[in-house]
Coordinates of C-alpha atoms in Angstrom, one line a residue:
Chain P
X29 CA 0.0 0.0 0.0
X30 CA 3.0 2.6 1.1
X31 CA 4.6 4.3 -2.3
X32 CA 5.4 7.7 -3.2
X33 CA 4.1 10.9 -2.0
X34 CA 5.1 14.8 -2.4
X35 CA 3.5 17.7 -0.3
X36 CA 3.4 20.7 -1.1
X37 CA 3.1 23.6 1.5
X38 CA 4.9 22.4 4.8
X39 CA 3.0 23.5 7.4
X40 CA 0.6 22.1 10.3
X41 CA -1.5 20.2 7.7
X42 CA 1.3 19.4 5.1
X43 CA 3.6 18.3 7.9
X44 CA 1.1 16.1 9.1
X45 CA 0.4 14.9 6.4
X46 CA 3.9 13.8 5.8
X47 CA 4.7 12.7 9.4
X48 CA 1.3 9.9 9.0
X49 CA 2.3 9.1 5.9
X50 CA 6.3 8.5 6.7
X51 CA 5.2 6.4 9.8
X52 CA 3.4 3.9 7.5
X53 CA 6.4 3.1 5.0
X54 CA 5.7 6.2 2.3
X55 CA 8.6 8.1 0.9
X56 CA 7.6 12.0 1.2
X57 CA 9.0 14.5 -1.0
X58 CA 7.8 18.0 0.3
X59 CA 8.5 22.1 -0.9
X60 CA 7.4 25.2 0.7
X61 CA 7.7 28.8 -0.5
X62 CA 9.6 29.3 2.5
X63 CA 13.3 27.3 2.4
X64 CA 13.4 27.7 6.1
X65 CA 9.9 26.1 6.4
X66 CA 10.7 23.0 4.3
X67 CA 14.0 22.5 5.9
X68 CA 12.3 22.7 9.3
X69 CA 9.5 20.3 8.0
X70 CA 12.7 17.9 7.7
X71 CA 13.9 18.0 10.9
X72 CA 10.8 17.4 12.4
X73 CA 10.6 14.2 10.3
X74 CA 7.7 15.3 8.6
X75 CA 9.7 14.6 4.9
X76 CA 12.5 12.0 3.7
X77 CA 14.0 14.7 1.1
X78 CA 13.2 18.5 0.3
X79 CA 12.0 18.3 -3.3
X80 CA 9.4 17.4 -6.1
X81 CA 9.2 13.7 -7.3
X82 CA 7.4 13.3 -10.3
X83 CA 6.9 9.9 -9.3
X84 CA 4.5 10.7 -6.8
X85 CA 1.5 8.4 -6.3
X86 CA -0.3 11.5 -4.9
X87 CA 0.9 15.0 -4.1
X88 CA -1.1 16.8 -1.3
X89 CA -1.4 20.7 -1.8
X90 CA -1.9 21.8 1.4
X91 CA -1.0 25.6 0.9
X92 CA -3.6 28.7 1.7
X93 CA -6.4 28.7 -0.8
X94 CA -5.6 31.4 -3.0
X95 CA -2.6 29.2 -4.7
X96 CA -3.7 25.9 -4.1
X97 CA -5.0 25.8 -8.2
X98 CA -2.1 27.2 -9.6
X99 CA 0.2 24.6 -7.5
X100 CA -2.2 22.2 -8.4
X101 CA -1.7 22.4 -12.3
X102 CA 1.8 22.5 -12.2
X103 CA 2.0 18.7 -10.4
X104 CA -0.2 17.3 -12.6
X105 CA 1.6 18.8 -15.6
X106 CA 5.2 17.0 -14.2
X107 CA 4.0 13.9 -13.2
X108 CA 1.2 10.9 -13.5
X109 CA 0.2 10.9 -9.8
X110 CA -3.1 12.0 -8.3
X111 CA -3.4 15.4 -7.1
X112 CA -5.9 16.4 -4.0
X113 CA -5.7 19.3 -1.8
X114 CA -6.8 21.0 1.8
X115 CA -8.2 24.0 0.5
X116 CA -11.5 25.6 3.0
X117 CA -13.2 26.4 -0.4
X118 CA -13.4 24.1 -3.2
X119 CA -16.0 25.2 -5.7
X120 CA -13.2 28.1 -7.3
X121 CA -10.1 25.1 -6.6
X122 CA -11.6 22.8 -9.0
X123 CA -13.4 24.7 -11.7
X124 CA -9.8 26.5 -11.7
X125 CA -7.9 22.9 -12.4
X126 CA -10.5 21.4 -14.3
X127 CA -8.5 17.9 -14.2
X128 CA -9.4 14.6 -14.1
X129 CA -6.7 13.7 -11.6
X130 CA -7.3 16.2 -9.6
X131 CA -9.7 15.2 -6.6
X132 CA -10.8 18.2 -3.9
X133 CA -10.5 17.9 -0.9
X134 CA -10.7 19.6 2.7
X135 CA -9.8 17.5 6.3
X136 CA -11.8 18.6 9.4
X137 CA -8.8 18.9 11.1
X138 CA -6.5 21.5 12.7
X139 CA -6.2 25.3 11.5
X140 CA -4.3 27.0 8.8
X141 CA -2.9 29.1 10.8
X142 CA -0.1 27.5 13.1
X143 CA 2.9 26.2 11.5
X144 CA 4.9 23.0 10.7
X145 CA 5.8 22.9 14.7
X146 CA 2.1 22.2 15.5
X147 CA 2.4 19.0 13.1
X148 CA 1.6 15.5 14.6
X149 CA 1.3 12.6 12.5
X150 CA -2.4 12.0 14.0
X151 CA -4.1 14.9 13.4
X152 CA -6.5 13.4 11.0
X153 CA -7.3 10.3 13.5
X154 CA -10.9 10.1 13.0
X155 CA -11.5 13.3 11.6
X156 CA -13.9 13.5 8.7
X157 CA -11.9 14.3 5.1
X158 CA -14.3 15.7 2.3
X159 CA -14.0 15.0 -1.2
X160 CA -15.2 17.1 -3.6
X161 CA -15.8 14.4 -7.0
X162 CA -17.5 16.6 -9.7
X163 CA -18.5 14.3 -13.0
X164 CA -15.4 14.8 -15.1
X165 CA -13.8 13.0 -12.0
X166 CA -11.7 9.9 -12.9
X167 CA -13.1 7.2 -11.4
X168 CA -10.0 5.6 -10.8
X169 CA -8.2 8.9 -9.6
X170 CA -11.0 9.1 -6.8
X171 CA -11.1 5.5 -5.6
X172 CA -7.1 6.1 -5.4
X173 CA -7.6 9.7 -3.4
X174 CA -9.9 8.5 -1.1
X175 CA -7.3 5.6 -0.2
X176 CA -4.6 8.1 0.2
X177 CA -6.7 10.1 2.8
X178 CA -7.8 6.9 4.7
X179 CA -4.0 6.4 4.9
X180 CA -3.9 9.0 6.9
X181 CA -5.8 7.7 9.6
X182 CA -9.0 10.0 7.9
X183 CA -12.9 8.9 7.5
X184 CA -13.6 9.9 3.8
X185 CA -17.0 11.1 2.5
X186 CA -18.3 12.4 -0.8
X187 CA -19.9 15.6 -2.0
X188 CA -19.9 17.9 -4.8
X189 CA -18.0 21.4 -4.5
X190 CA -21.1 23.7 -4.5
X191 CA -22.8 21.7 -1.4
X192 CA -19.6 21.6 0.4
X193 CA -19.0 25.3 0.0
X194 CA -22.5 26.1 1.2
X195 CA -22.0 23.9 3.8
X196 CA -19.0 25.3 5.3
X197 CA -20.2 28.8 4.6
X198 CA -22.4 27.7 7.7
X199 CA -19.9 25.8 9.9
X200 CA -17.4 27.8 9.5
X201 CA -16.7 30.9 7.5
X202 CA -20.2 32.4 9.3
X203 CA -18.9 31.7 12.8
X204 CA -15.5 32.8 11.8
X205 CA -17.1 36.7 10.4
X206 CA -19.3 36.6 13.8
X207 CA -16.4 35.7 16.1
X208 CA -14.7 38.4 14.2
X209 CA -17.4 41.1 14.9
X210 CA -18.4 40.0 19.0
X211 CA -14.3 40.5 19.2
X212 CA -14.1 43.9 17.4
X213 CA -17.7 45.1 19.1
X214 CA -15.8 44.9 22.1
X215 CA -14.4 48.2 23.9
X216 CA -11.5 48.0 25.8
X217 CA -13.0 48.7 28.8
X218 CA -15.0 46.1 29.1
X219 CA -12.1 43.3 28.3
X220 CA -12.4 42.5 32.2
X221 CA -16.4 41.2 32.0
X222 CA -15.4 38.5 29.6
X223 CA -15.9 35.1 31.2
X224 CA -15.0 31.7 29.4
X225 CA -18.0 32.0 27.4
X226 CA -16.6 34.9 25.7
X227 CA -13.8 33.6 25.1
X228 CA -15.1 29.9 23.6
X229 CA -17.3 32.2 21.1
X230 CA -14.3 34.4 19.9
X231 CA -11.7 31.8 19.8
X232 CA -11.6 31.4 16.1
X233 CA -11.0 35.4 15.4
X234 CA -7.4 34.6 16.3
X235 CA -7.0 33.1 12.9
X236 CA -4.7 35.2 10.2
X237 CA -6.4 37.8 8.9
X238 CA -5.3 37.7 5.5
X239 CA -5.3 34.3 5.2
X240 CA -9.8 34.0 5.9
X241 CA -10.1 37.5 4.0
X242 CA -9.1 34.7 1.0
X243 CA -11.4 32.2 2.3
X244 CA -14.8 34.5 2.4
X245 CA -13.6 35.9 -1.0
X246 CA -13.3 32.9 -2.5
X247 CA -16.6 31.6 -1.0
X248 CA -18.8 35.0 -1.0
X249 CA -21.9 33.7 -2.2
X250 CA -22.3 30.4 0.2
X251 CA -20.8 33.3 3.3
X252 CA -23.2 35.6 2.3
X253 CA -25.9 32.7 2.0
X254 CA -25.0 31.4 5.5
X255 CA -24.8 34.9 6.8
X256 CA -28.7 36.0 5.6
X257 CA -29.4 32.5 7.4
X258 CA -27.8 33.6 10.6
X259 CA -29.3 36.8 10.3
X260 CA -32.7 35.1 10.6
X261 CA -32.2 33.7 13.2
X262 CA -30.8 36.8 15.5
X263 CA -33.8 39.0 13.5
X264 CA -36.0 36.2 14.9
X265 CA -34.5 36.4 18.5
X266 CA -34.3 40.4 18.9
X267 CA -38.2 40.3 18.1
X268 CA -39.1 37.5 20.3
X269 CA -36.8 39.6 23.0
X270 CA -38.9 43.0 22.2
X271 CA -41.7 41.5 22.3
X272 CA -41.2 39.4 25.4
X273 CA -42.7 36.4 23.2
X274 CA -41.4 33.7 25.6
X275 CA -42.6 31.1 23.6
X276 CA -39.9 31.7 20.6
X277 CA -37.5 33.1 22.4
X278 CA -37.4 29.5 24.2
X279 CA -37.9 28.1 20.8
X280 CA -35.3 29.5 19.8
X281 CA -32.7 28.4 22.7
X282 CA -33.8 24.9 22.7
X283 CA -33.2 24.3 18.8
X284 CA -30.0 25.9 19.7
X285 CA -29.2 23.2 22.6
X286 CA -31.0 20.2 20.8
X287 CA -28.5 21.3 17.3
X288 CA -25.3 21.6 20.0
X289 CA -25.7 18.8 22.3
X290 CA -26.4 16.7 19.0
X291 CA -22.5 18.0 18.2
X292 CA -20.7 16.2 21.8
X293 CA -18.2 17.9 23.1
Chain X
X7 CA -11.9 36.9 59.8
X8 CA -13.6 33.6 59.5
X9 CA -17.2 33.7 60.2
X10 CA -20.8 32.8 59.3
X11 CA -21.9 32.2 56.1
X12 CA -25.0 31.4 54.6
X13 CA -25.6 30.0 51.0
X14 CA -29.0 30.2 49.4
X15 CA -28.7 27.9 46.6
X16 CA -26.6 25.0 46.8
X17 CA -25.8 24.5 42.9
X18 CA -22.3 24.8 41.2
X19 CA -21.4 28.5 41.9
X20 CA -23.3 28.1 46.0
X21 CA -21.0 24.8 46.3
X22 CA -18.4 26.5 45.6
X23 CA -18.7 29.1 48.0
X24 CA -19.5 27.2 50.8
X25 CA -16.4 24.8 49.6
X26 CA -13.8 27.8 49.7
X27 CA -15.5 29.9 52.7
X28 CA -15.1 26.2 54.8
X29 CA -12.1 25.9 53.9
X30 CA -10.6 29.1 55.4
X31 CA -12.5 28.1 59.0
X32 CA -16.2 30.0 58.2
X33 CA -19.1 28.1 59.3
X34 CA -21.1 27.6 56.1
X35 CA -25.1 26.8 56.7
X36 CA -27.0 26.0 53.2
X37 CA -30.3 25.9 52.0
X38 CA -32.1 24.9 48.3
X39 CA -35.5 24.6 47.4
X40 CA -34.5 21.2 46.6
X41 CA -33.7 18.9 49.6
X42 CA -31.6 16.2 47.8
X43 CA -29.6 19.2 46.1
X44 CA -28.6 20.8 49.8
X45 CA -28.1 17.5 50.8
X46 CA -25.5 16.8 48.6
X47 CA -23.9 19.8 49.4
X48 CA -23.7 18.8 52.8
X49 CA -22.1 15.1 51.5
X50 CA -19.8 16.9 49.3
X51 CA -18.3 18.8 51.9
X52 CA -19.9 22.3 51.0
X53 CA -21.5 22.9 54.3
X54 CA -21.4 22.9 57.8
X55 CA -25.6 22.2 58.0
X56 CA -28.2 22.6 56.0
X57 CA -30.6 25.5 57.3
X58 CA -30.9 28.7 57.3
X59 CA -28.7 31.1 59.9
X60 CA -30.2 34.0 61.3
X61 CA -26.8 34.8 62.8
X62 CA -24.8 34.7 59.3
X63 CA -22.0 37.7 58.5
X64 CA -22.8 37.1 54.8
X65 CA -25.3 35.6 52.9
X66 CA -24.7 34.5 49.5
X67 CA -27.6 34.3 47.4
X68 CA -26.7 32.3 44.3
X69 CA -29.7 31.8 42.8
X70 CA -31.3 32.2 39.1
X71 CA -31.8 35.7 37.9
X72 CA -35.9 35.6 38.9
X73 CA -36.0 34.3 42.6
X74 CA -33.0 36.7 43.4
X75 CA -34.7 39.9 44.5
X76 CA -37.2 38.0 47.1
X77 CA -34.8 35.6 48.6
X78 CA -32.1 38.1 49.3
X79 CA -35.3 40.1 50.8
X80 CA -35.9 37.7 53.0
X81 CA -32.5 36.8 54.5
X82 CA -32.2 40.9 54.8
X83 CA -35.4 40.4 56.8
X84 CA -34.6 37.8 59.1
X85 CA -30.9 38.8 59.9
X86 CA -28.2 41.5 60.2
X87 CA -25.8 40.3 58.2
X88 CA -24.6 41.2 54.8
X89 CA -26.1 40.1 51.6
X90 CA -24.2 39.6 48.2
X91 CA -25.4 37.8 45.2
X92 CA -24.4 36.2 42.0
X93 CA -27.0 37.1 39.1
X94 CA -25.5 37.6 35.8
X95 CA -27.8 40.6 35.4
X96 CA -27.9 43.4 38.4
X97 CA -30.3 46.0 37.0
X98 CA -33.7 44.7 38.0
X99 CA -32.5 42.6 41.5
X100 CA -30.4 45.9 42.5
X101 CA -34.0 47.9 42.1
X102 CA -36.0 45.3 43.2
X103 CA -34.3 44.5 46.5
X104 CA -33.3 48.4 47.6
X105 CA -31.1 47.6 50.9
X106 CA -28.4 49.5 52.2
X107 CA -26.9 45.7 53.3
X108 CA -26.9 44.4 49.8
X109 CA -24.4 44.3 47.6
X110 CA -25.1 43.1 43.9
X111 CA -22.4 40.4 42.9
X112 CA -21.6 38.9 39.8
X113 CA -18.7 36.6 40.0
X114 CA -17.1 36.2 36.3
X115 CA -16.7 32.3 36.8
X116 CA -18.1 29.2 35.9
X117 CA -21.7 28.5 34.8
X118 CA -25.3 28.7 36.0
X119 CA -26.1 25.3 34.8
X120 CA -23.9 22.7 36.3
X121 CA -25.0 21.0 39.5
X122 CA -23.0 20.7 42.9
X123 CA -21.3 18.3 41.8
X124 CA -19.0 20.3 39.3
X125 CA -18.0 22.8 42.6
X126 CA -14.5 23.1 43.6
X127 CA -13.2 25.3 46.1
X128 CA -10.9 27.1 43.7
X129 CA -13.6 28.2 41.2
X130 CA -13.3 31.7 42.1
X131 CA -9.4 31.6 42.4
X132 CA -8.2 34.7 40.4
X133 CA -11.4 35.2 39.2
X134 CA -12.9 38.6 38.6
X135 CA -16.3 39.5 40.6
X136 CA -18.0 42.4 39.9
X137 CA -19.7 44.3 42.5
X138 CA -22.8 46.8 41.9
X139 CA -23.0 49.3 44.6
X140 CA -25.4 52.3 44.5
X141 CA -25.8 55.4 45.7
X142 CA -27.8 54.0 48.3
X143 CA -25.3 51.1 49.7
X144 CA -24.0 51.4 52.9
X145 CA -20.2 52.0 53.0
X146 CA -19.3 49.6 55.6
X147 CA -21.6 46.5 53.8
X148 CA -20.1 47.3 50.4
X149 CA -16.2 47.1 52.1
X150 CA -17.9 44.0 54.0
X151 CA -19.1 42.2 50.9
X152 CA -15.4 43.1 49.2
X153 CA -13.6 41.5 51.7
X154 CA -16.1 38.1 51.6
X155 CA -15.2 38.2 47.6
X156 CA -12.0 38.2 48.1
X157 CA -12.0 35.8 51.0
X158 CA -13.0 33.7 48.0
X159 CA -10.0 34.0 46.3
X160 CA -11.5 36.2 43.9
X161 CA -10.5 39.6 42.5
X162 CA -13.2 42.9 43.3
X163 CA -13.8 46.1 41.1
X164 CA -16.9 47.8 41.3
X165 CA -19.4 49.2 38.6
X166 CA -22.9 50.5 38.3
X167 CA -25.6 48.2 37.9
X168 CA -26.4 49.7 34.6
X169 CA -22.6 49.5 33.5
X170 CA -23.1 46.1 34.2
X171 CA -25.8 45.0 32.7
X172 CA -24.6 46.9 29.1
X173 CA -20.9 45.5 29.2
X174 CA -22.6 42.1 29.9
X175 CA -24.7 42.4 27.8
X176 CA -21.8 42.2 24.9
X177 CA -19.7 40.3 26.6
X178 CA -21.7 37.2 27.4
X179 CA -25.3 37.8 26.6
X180 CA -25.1 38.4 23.0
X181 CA -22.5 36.0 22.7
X182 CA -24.6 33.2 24.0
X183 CA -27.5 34.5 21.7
X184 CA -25.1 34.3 18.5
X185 CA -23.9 31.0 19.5
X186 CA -27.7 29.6 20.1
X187 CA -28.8 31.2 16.2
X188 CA -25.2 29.6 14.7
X189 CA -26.1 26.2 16.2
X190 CA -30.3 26.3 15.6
X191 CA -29.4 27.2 11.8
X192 CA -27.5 24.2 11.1
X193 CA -29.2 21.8 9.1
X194 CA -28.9 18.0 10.2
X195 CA -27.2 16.9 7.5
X196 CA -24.4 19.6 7.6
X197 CA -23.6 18.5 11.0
X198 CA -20.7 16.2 9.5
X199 CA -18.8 19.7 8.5
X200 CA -18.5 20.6 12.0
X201 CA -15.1 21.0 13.2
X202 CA -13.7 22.7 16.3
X203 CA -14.2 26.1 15.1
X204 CA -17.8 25.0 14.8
X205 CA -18.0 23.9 18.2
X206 CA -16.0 26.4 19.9
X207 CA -18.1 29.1 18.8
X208 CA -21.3 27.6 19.8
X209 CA -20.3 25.7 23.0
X210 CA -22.2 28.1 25.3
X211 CA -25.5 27.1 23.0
X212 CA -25.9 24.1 25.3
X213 CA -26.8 26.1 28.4
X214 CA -30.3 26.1 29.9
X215 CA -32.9 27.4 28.0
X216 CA -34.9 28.4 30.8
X217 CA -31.9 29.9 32.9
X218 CA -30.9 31.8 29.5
X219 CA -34.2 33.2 28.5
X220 CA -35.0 34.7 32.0
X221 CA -31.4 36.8 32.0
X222 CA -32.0 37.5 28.1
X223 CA -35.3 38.5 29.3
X224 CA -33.8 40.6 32.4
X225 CA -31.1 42.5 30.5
X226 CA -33.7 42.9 27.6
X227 CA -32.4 46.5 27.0
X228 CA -28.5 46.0 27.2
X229 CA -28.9 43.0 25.4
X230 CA -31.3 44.6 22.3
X231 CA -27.8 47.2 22.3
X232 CA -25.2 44.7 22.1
X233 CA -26.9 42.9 19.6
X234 CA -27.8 46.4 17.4
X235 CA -23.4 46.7 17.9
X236 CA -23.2 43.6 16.6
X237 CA -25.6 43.7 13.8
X238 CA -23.8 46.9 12.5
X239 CA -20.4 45.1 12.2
X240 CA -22.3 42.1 10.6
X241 CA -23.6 44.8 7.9
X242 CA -20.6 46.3 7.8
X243 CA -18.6 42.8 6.8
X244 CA -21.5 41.5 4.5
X245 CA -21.0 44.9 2.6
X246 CA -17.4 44.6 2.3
X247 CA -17.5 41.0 1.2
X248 CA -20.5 41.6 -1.1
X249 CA -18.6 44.8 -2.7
X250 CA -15.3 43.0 -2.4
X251 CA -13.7 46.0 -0.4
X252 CA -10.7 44.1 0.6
X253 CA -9.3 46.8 2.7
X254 CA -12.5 46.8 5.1
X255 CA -12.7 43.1 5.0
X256 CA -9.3 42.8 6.6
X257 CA -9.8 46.0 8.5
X258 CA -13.0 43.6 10.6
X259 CA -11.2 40.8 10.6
X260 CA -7.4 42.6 11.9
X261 CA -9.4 44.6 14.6
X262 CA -11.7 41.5 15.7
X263 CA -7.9 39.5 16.1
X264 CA -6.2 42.5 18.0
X265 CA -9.1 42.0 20.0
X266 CA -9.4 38.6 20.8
X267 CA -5.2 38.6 21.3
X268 CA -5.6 40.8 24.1
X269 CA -7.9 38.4 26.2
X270 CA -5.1 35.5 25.7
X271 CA -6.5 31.8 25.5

């Protein structure tokens, strides 16, 4: 089962990827933009050699969104290998490539932000990796990328780009632009009344700027789909609050707790 | 310095107060309008007896929002002591009660809905509580009630009740409101997209309905604010995204990170 892989883009999810795959027998060939970061990625033992191999099996892309086609392209133009990627968005990714051998994809799993020292070779344990088929698909190419990504210790499931995009406008980008705006609505004053709820709901507005101004560009109409959703449901609340309209308002809370509790912890 | 104590509601936060007072030598007598919940308390090692004590220095009243105002009343009544509270809104039991002895509290720890079995002695440890004096609080209760805080282990600073109630409002009200709408507007089926961003956001969603929609209902005005402040950066992002202004875009997104950098993990 264990042959040849490349990665490019060495960092928390590219390392990973490299440091599961190396622990099962694979030979990983990995390049970053940044020398330093590649070099590092091999120390950590997250690659055998710094490099592309054109005999890849697969090559993961695993760099922000915004080059991930480009990158893409130029791997399946070298070699014969199958080509998937990490990218938040897929719709744009693969209407951009357009290749049969190229098979979408995006791991629940970690954060684009932190670098190749946050890499651990079981970060996808579990985790749920989406595919992103569309009909010009190779059959072949597919059955072969969703091997690679159970390789890696990932649950595989299937769904075309638009549905996936919508879908993570909602579980994602959304809660991202609100955790965004509760952190900048906040004056500096009151910094001392925030509690651990606060902080839970806010956590993800950490994240790079730069790097999610890509991802809600590259996704505007499922983010401002999810948003109009979310803005519902708050238009919804601030009447049932005006109105003292208990009924909704606990409507409203127990959906809430029935849709988190269904989540676990 | 150790003393009597008294703890109206023998729940997480009340369990935890009697734990840490006990611990530093007070006698701690407990009451709950459910026997088998005081009783516990008393198992657990969170009181000295279960009763009320007409003698106490301090009475903590830690309570949902609604039967605050009558029970502190009461204990006021019956007694000479001190009374402090720990309602997440102050506004309405502040008013409602109208004693020189009491002294709103609102300790920024833990959560209303856990039982006694989640308290710990420490929960207060370095903790910020919030008092809510008024013009009409007597000097010597307010220094009184300070030092039982801090007897706790917890930090003091004093604001107006109305202060409160706004800051709050932004800081944990809205928040939970946000997180409750993110988590009701996720279909079924999208529930597989969920990753920790996802549930970090909308972990305070699983609180108490009830519990949530009486302080929502409490704080009704600073509540209908903080969510107008959010709404505007929410219209503010969907414009930017929807006109592509890049500069804004990253301008929400920089300020909601400076933000959330400055209240570390």
């Amino acid at each position: 089962m264990a042959g040849r892989a490349g990665v490019v883009g060495t960092g928390l999810i590219g390392g990973s990827i490299g440091m599961a795959l190396r622990r099962q027998g694979w030979h990983v060939s990995g390049v970053d933009l940044d020398p330093v970061r590649a070099a590092r990625a091999l120390d950590l033992g997250a690659l055998d050699a710094v490099g592309r191999d054109p005999h890849a099996d697969v090559t993961f892309v695993a760099t922000p969104v915004g080059s991930v086609a480009e990158l893409s392209r130029a791997v399946l133009e070298a070699g014969t290998g199958v080509v998937t990627d990490v990218g938040s968005v897929k719709g744009p990714i693969v209407r951009a490539v357009g290749d049969a051998r190229f098979v979408g994809g995006h791991p629940m799993a970690g954060s684009e932000q932190e670098g190749v020292d946050g890499a651990r070779a079981d970060l996808f344990e579990g985790r749920l990796t989406v595919l992103t088929p569309t009909p010009q698909t190779n059959a072949s190419a597919l059955e072969r990328a969703s091997n690679f990504w159970r390789a890696l210790g990932s649950r595989v499931c299937e769904v075309d780009p638009h549905t996936h995009d919508r879908a993570v406008g909602v579980t994602s980008h959304v809660p991202h632009a609100v955790a965004s705006a509760l952190a900048a609505a906040l004056p500096d004053d009151w910094r001392k009344f925030c509690a651990t709820g606060f902080r839970d709901t806010t956590r993800v507005a950490a994240g790079d700027p730069a790097l999610w101004a890509a991802i809600f560009r590259d996704n505007r109409e499922g983010v401002l789909d999810a948003l109009d959703r979310l803005t519902g449901q708050l238009t919804a609340f601030r009447h049932a609050l005006e109105t003292d309209d208990v009924a909704t308002l606990m409507d409203l809370l127990i959906r809430g707790k029935e849709n988190r509790d269904a989540l676990g912890t």
